[in-house]
Amino acid sequence: MHSVRKIFGYIHIALALLVALQFLASPMYEGDLNGTIWDIVSILMAVGCVPALVFAVVRMREAEDPSDWGATTMFIATLVMSLLFFRLFFSSQVFDSAEKPPYEFRLLMWYGIDVLFIVVNLSVGRYLLQSGNGQQRG
């Protein structure tokens, strides 16, 4: 189980770094290339949200102290990130719903989701690497 946690830990950290690099580099791209790269990154983000939520729930269940703020905060942040991400991802990219927010508001939402994704996945990756090494969480 420890090796699985370490592998997922590295994957989550890599996803966070990928999104961070794309977030910083995307203003340098022209037109369609930017959209194409974000489409690929968004699919990877969708895949990364699910195990992040699973590991946040696992951390909540493993917490010895019911008032463990680290586990609670990680779970809430992961849940909020997943809900916001999938709401916007499904409405704008998967189903092309008529009930999507205006472009400027969608862009602002994506900025928030991207930053939250980076923070949450770095946190999940750090937790998985520490628990995979048998160290105590701090």
mmCIF file with all atom_site columns, N, CA and C in Angstrom, residues 10 13 38 46 51 56-58 76 81 87 94 99 109 112 125-127 130 135-136:
data_model
loop_
_atom_site.group_PDB
_atom_site.id
_atom_site.type_symbol
_atom_site.label_atom_id
_atom_site.label_alt_id
_atom_site.label_comp_id
_atom_site.label_asym_id
_atom_site.label_entity_id
_atom_site.label_seq_id
_atom_site.pdbx_PDB_ins_code
_atom_site.Cartn_x
_atom_site.Cartn_y
_atom_site.Cartn_z
_atom_site.occupancy
_atom_site.B_iso_or_equiv
_atom_site.pdbx_formal_charge
_atom_site.auth_seq_id
_atom_site.auth_comp_id
_atom_site.auth_asym_id
_atom_site.auth_atom_id
_atom_site.pdbx_PDB_model_num
ATOM 1  N N  . TYR A 1 10  ? 3.496   11.148 -6.230  1.00 0.00 ? 10  TYR A N  1
ATOM 2  C CA . TYR A 1 10  ? 4.267   11.747 -7.318  1.00 0.00 ? 10  TYR A CA 1
ATOM 3  C C  . TYR A 1 10  ? 3.367   12.193 -8.472  1.00 0.00 ? 10  TYR A C  1
ATOM 4  N N  . ILE A 1 13  ? 1.666   15.492 -7.454  1.00 0.00 ? 13  ILE A N  1
ATOM 5  C CA . ILE A 1 13  ? 2.606   16.609 -7.501  1.00 0.00 ? 13  ILE A CA 1
ATOM 6  C C  . ILE A 1 13  ? 2.913   16.971 -8.957  1.00 0.00 ? 13  ILE A C  1
ATOM 7  N N  . TRP A 1 38  ? -5.102  23.581 -23.150 1.00 0.00 ? 38  TRP A N  1
ATOM 8  C CA . TRP A 1 38  ? -5.977  23.595 -21.969 1.00 0.00 ? 38  TRP A CA 1
ATOM 9  C C  . TRP A 1 38  ? -6.980  22.453 -22.013 1.00 0.00 ? 38  TRP A C  1
ATOM 10 N N  . ALA A 1 46  ? -9.435  16.497 -14.677 1.00 0.00 ? 46  ALA A N  1
ATOM 11 C CA . ALA A 1 46  ? -10.633 15.730 -14.337 1.00 0.00 ? 46  ALA A CA 1
ATOM 12 C C  . ALA A 1 46  ? -10.254 14.362 -13.777 1.00 0.00 ? 46  ALA A C  1
ATOM 13 N N  . PRO A 1 51  ? -9.092  10.829 -7.702  1.00 0.00 ? 51  PRO A N  1
ATOM 14 C CA . PRO A 1 51  ? -8.277  10.239 -6.631  1.00 0.00 ? 51  PRO A CA 1
ATOM 15 C C  . PRO A 1 51  ? -7.945  11.247 -5.524  1.00 0.00 ? 51  PRO A C  1
ATOM 16 N N  . ALA A 1 56  ? -8.482  12.330 0.095   1.00 0.00 ? 56  ALA A N  1
ATOM 17 C CA . ALA A 1 56  ? -8.909  13.258 1.146   1.00 0.00 ? 56  ALA A CA 1
ATOM 18 C C  . ALA A 1 56  ? -9.875  12.560 2.108   1.00 0.00 ? 56  ALA A C  1
ATOM 19 N N  . VAL A 1 57  ? -10.759 11.735 1.567   1.00 0.00 ? 57  VAL A N  1
ATOM 20 C CA . VAL A 1 57  ? -11.677 10.968 2.421   1.00 0.00 ? 57  VAL A CA 1
ATOM 21 C C  . VAL A 1 57  ? -10.896 9.941  3.246   1.00 0.00 ? 57  VAL A C  1
ATOM 22 N N  . VAL A 1 58  ? -9.924  9.290  2.620   1.00 0.00 ? 58  VAL A N  1
ATOM 23 C CA . VAL A 1 58  ? -9.089  8.313  3.341   1.00 0.00 ? 58  VAL A CA 1
ATOM 24 C C  . VAL A 1 58  ? -8.360  9.006  4.485   1.00 0.00 ? 58  VAL A C  1
ATOM 25 N N  . ILE A 1 76  ? -12.294 19.527 2.685   1.00 0.00 ? 76  ILE A N  1
ATOM 26 C CA . ILE A 1 76  ? -13.176 20.609 2.236   1.00 0.00 ? 76  ILE A CA 1
ATOM 27 C C  . ILE A 1 76  ? -12.639 21.257 0.965   1.00 0.00 ? 76  ILE A C  1
ATOM 28 N N  . MET A 1 81  ? -13.017 22.134 -4.768  1.00 0.00 ? 81  MET A N  1
ATOM 29 C CA . MET A 1 81  ? -12.333 22.120 -6.057  1.00 0.00 ? 81  MET A CA 1
ATOM 30 C C  . MET A 1 81  ? -13.034 21.170 -7.029  1.00 0.00 ? 81  MET A C  1
ATOM 31 N N  . ARG A 1 87  ? -18.484 21.106 -12.361 1.00 0.00 ? 87  ARG A N  1
ATOM 32 C CA . ARG A 1 87  ? -19.615 21.946 -12.800 1.00 0.00 ? 87  ARG A CA 1
ATOM 33 C C  . ARG A 1 87  ? -19.243 22.720 -14.050 1.00 0.00 ? 87  ARG A C  1
ATOM 34 N N  . VAL A 1 94  ? -17.836 19.545 -21.953 1.00 0.00 ? 94  VAL A N  1
ATOM 35 C CA . VAL A 1 94  ? -18.378 18.230 -22.291 1.00 0.00 ? 94  VAL A CA 1
ATOM 36 C C  . VAL A 1 94  ? -19.728 18.364 -23.000 1.00 0.00 ? 94  VAL A C  1
ATOM 37 N N  . GLU A 1 99  ? -26.554 26.787 -20.279 1.00 0.00 ? 99  GLU A N  1
ATOM 38 C CA . GLU A 1 99  ? -26.562 27.369 -18.936 1.00 0.00 ? 99  GLU A CA 1
ATOM 39 C C  . GLU A 1 99  ? -25.138 27.554 -18.415 1.00 0.00 ? 99  GLU A C  1
ATOM 40 N N  . MET A 1 109 ? -13.538 32.037 -13.060 1.00 0.00 ? 109 MET A N  1
ATOM 41 C CA . MET A 1 109 ? -13.752 30.774 -12.347 1.00 0.00 ? 109 MET A CA 1
ATOM 42 C C  . MET A 1 109 ? -12.627 29.786 -12.636 1.00 0.00 ? 109 MET A C  1
ATOM 43 N N  . GLY A 1 112 ? -9.556  30.603 -10.594 1.00 0.00 ? 112 GLY A N  1
ATOM 44 C CA . GLY A 1 112 ? -9.693  30.130 -9.220  1.00 0.00 ? 112 GLY A CA 1
ATOM 45 C C  . GLY A 1 112 ? -9.550  28.623 -9.109  1.00 0.00 ? 112 GLY A C  1
ATOM 46 N N  . GLY A 1 125 ? -0.470  15.269 -2.676  1.00 0.00 ? 125 GLY A N  1
ATOM 47 C CA . GLY A 1 125 ? 0.774   14.593 -3.010  1.00 0.00 ? 125 GLY A CA 1
ATOM 48 C C  . GLY A 1 125 ? 1.734   14.540 -1.835  1.00 0.00 ? 125 GLY A C  1
ATOM 49 N N  . ARG A 1 126 ? 1.846   15.641 -1.105  1.00 0.00 ? 126 ARG A N  1
ATOM 50 C CA . ARG A 1 126 ? 2.715   15.685 0.079   1.00 0.00 ? 126 ARG A CA 1
ATOM 51 C C  . ARG A 1 126 ? 2.235   14.687 1.132   1.00 0.00 ? 126 ARG A C  1
ATOM 52 N N  . TYR A 1 127 ? 0.932   14.667 1.367   1.00 0.00 ? 127 TYR A N  1
ATOM 53 C CA . TYR A 1 127 ? 0.372   13.720 2.335   1.00 0.00 ? 127 TYR A CA 1
ATOM 54 C C  . TYR A 1 127 ? 0.660   12.279 1.916   1.00 0.00 ? 127 TYR A C  1
ATOM 55 N N  . GLN A 1 130 ? 4.383   11.410 2.372   1.00 0.00 ? 130 GLN A N  1
ATOM 56 C CA . GLN A 1 130 ? 4.740   11.249 3.778   1.00 0.00 ? 130 GLN A CA 1
ATOM 57 C C  . GLN A 1 130 ? 4.145   9.972  4.368   1.00 0.00 ? 130 GLN A C  1
ATOM 58 N N  . GLN A 1 135 ? 6.091   8.182  7.503   1.00 0.00 ? 135 GLN A N  1
ATOM 59 C CA . GLN A 1 135 ? 6.304   9.323  8.407   1.00 0.00 ? 135 GLN A CA 1
ATOM 60 C C  . GLN A 1 135 ? 4.968   9.829  8.923   1.00 0.00 ? 135 GLN A C  1
ATOM 61 N N  . GLN A 1 136 ? 5.050   10.520 10.032  1.00 0.00 ? 136 GLN A N  1
ATOM 62 C CA . GLN A 1 136 ? 3.847   11.136 10.594  1.00 0.00 ? 136 GLN A CA 1
ATOM 63 C C  . GLN A 1 136 ? 3.501   12.385 9.796   1.00 0.00 ? 136 GLN A C  1
#
